[in-house]
Coordinates of C-alpha atoms in Angstrom, one line a residue:
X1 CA 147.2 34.1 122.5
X2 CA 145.4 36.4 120.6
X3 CA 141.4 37.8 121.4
X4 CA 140.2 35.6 118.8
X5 CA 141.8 33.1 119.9
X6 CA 141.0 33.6 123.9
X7 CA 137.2 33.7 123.0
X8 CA 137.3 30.6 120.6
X9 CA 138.5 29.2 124.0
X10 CA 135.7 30.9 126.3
X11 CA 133.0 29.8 123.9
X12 CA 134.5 26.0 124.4
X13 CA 134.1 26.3 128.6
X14 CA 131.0 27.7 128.1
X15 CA 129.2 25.0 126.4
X16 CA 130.4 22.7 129.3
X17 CA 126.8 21.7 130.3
X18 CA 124.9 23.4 133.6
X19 CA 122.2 22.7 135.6
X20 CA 121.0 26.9 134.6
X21 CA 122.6 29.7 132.7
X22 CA 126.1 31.0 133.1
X23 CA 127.8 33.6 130.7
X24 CA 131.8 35.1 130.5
X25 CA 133.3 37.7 129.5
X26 CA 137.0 38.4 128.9
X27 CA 138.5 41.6 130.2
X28 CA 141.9 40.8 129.6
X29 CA 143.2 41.3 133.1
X30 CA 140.3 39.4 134.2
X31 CA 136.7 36.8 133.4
X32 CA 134.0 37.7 134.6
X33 CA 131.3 34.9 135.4
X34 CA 127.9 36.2 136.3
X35 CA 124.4 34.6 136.0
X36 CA 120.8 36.2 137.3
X37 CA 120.2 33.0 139.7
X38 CA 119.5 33.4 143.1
X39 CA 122.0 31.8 145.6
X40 CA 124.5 31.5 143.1
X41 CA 127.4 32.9 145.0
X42 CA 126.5 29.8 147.4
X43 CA 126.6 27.4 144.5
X44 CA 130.3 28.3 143.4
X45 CA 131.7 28.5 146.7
X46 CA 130.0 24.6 147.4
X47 CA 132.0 23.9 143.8
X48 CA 135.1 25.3 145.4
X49 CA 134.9 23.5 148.9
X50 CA 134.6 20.3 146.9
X51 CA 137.5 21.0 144.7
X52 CA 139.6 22.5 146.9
X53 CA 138.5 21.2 150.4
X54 CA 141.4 22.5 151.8
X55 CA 140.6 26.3 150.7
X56 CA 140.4 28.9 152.6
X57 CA 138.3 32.2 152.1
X58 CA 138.3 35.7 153.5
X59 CA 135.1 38.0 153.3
X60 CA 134.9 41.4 153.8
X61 CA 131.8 43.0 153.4
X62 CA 129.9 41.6 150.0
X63 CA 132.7 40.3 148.6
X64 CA 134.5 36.6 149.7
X65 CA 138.4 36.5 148.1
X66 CA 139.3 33.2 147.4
X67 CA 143.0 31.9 145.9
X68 CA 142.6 28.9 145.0
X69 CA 146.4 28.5 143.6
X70 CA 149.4 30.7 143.4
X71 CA 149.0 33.9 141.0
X72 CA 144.9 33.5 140.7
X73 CA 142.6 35.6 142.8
X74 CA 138.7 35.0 142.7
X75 CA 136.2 37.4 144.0
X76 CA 132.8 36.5 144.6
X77 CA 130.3 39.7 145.2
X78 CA 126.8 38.6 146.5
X79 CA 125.2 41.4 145.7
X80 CA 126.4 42.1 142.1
X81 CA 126.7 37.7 141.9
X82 CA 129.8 38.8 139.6
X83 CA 132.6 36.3 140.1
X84 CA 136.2 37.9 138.7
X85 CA 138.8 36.2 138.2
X86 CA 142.4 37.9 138.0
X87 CA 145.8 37.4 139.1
X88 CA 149.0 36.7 136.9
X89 CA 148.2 33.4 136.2
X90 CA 144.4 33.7 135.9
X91 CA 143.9 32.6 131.9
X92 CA 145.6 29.4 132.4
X93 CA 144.2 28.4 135.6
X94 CA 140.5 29.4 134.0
X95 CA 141.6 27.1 131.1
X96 CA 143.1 24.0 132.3
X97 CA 140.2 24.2 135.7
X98 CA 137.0 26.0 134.7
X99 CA 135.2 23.3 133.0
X100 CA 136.0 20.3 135.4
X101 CA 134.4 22.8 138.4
X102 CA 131.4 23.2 136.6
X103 CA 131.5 19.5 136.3
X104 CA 131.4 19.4 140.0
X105 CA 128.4 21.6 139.6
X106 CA 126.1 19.2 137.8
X107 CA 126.2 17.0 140.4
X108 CA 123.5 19.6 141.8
X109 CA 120.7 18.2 140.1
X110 CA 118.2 20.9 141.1
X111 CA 118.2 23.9 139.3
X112 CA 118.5 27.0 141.5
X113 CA 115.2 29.4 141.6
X114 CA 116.0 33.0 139.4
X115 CA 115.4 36.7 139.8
X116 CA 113.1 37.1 137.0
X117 CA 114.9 35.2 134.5
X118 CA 119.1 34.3 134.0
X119 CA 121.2 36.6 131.7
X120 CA 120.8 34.7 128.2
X121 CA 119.0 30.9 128.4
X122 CA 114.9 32.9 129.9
X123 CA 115.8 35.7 127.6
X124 CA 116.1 33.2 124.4
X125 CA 113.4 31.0 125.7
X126 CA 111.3 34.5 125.9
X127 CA 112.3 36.0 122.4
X128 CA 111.6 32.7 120.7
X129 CA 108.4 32.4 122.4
X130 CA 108.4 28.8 123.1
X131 CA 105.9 27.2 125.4
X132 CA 106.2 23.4 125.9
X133 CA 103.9 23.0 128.5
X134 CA 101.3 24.7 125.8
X135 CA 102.7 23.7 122.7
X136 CA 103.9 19.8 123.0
X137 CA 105.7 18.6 119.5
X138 CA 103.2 16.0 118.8
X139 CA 100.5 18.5 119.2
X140 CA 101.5 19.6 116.2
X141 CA 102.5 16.7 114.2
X142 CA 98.8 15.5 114.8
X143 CA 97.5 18.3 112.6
X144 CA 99.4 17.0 109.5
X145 CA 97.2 15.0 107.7
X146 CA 98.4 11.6 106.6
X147 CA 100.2 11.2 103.9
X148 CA 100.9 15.1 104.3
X149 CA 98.7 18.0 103.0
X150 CA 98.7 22.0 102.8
X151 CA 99.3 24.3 105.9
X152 CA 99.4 27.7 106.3
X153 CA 102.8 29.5 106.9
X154 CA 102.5 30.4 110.4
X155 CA 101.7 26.6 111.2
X156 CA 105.0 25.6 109.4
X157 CA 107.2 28.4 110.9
X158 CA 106.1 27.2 114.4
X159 CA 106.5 23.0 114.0
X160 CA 109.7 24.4 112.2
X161 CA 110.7 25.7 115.5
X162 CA 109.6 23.3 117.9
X163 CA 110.7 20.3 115.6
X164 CA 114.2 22.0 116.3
X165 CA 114.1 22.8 119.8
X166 CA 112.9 19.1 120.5
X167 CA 115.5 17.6 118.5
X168 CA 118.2 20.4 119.9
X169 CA 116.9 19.5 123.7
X170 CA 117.2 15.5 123.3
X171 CA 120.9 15.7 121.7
X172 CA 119.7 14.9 118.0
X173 CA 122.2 15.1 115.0
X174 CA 119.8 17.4 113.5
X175 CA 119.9 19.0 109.7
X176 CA 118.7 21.9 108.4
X177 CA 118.5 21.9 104.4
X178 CA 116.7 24.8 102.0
X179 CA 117.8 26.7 98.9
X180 CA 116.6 29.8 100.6
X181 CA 117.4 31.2 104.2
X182 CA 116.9 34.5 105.8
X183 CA 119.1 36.3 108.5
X184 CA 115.4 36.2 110.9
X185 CA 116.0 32.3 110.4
X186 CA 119.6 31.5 110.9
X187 CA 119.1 33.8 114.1
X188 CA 116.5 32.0 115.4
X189 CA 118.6 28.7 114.7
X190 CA 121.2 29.9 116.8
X191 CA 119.3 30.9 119.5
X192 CA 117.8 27.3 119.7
X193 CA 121.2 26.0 119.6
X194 CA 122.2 28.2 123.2
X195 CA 118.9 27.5 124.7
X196 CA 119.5 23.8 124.1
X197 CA 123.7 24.0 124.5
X198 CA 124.9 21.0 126.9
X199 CA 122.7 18.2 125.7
X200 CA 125.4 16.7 123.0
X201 CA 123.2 17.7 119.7
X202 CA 124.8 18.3 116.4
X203 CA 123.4 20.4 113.5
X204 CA 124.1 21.4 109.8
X205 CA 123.1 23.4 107.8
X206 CA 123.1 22.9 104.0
X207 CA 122.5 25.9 102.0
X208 CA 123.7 27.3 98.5
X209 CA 126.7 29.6 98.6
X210 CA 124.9 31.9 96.5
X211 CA 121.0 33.1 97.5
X212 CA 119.3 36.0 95.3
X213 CA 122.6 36.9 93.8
X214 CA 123.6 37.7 97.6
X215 CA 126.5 35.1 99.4
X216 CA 125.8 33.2 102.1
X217 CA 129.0 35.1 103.8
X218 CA 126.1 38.1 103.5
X219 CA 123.3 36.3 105.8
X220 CA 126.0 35.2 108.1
X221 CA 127.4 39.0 108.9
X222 CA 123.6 40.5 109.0
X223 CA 122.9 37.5 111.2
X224 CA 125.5 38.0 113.7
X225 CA 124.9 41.9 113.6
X226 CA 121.2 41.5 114.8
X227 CA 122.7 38.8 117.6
X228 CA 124.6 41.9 118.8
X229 CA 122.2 44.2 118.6
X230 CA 119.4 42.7 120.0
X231 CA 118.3 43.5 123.8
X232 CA 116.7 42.1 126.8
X233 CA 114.1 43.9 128.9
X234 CA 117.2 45.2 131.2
X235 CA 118.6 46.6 127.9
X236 CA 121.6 43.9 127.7
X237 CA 122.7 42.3 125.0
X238 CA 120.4 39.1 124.7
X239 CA 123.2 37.4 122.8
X240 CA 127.1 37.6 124.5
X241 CA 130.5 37.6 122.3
X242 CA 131.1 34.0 124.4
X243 CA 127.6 32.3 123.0
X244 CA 127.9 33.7 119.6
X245 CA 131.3 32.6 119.2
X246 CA 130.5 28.9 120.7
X247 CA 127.2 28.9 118.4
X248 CA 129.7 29.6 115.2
X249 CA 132.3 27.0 116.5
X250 CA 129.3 24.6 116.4
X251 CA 126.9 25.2 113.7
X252 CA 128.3 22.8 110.6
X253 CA 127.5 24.8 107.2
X254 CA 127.6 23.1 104.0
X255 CA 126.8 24.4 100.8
X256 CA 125.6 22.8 97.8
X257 CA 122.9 24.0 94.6
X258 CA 119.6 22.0 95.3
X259 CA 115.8 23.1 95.7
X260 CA 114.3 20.8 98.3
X261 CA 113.6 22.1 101.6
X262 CA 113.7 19.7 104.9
X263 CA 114.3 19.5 108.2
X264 CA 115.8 15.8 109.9
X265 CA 117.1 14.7 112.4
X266 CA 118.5 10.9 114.2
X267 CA 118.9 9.9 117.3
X268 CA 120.0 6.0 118.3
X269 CA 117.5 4.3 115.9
X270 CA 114.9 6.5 114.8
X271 CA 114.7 9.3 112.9
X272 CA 112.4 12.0 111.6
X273 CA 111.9 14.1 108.8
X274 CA 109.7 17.1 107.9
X275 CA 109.7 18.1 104.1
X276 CA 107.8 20.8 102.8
X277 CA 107.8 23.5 99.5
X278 CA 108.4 26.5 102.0
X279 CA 112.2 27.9 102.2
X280 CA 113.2 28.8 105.3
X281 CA 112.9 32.6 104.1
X282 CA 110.6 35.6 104.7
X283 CA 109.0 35.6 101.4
X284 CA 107.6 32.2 103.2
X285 CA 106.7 33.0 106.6
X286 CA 105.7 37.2 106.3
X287 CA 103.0 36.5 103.8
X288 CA 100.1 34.6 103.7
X289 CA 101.9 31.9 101.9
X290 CA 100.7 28.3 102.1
X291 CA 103.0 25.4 101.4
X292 CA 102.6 21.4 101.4
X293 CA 103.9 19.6 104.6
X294 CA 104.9 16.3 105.3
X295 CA 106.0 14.5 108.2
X296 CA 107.7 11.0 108.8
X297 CA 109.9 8.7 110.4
X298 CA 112.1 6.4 109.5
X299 CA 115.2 4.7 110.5
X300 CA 118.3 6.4 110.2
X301 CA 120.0 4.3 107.2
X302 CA 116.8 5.4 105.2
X303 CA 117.5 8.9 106.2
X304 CA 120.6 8.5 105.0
X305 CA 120.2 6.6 102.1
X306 CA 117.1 8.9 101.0
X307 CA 117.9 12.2 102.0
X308 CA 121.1 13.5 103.2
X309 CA 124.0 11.2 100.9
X310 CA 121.8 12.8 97.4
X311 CA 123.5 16.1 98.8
X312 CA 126.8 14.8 99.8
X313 CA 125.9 14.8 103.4
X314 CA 125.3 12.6 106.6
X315 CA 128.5 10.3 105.9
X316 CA 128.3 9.1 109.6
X317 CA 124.5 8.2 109.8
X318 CA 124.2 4.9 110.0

């Protein structure tokens, strides 16, 4: 199997939901596991005793060796919390067994206290700058007039993001359509998408092929440059090769030639749409631009009838 190939594969086990933030990486002659959460070392070896009651460790030191089948070695390291997997047969043992043992770890419904934030998940939440607890979504809806009205483009860029991270967070079928969009954008899209991974959401994005005389193909490869070049305070990537791959096996991109901008989503019966005149583009959100808004819902064979099927999209709404 080739490296493409192998992380297409990681990127799959790694959107297996969990209770708090995990990330992979492929060595070749080993995966590493690690996460920032206190007691995690605790927390796999519970999922192991459960899998394999019958297992049988040996700890020397930091580090407990566990083998939990012939030709696979795990090592478990309390004080670096780096669990490494190796041995012969390691890759398909981590293929056909990983996600059914963090299966067995949702059944901890508590989510385990950190050490000043988790690898990827706080470090998203903290670059986005999100803030239920002092931004609710209808906070923000309440300030759209009725019937709609003119906002100013910082008040658009953050509903814009909050609309998204609600809709990402409950498991929406969410769309994202504008004739314009900017690297800052898509990145922040995708971040959205990893701090919301595990709750069953789907999103698309419906954009022209050709933006400014630039391809899309352009916004995409400046977009997943910044994703690897972007840092945490501990000066690690915010953004791992495992989520950036699993946020390009599951962002849908359509392209047609339209000039509407919108944002929609459906979930079960209802759904909501925000339309304004701002693209989802820096000549919208760095300048004092002001735009009309307007906020509704609706059921989701309106939304479909109304909005997505004009652009040859939303087939399976309802």
């Amino acid at each position: 199997m080739s490296k493409k190939d192998r992380k297409r594969v990681l990127a799959q086990i790694w959107g297996t939901p969990t209770s708090h933030d995990i990330d992979m990486v492929d060595e070749g002659d080993q995966i590493v596991v690690f996460s920032n959460y206190r007691g995690i070392i605790n927390w796999w070896m519970e999922i192991f005793k459960t899998y394999y009651p019958n297992i049988k460790c040996r700890e020397k030191g930091d580090v407990i060796k566990i083998k939990p089948t012939v030709g696979v070695t795990i090592k478990l390291n309390k004080t670096t919390k780096l669990m490494r997997v190796s041995g012969k047969d390691h890759w398909p043992w981590f293929v056909d067994t990983f996600e059914a043992l963090l299966e067995v770890g949702n059944g901890d419904a508590i989510e385990l206290p950190s050490d000043g934030g988790s690898v990827s998940e706080n470090s998203v939440t903290r670059y986005l700058q999100l803030n239920k607890e002092d931004e609710e979504v209808q906070d923000l809806l309440d300030r759209i007039p009725d019937g709609g009205g003119i906002m100013h483009h910082e008040f658009i860029m953050r509903l814009w993001k909050t609309l998204l991270d609600d809709w990402f967070g409950v498991g929406a079928n969410v769309f994202v359509v504008t004739p314009r969009i900017d690297s800052e954008r898509l990145f922040t899209i995708m971040l959205l998408m990893i701090r919301n991974k595990g709750t069953g959401f789907k999103v698309t994005l419906m954009t022209p092929f050709k933006q400014d005389g630039d391809r899309f193909d352009k916004i995409m490869d400046k977009t997943k440059r910044r994703m690897k070049e972007v840092k945490t305070a501990q000066d690690s990537r915010l953004v791992s090769d495992v989520k950036l791959q699993w946020v390009i096996n599951t962002l849908e991109i359509k392209h047609e030639d339209f000039s509407t901008n919108f944002v929609a989503a459906y979930k079960d019966e209802e759904a909501e749409v925000l339309t304004t005149t701002a693209h989802f583009h820096k000549a919208h959100f760095h300048h004092q631009q002001k735009d009309n808004v307007c906020y509704n819902r609706l059921s989701p064979h309106d939304l479909r009838k109304n909005y997505l099927l004009p652009l040859d999209i939303g087939s399976n709404v309802l």
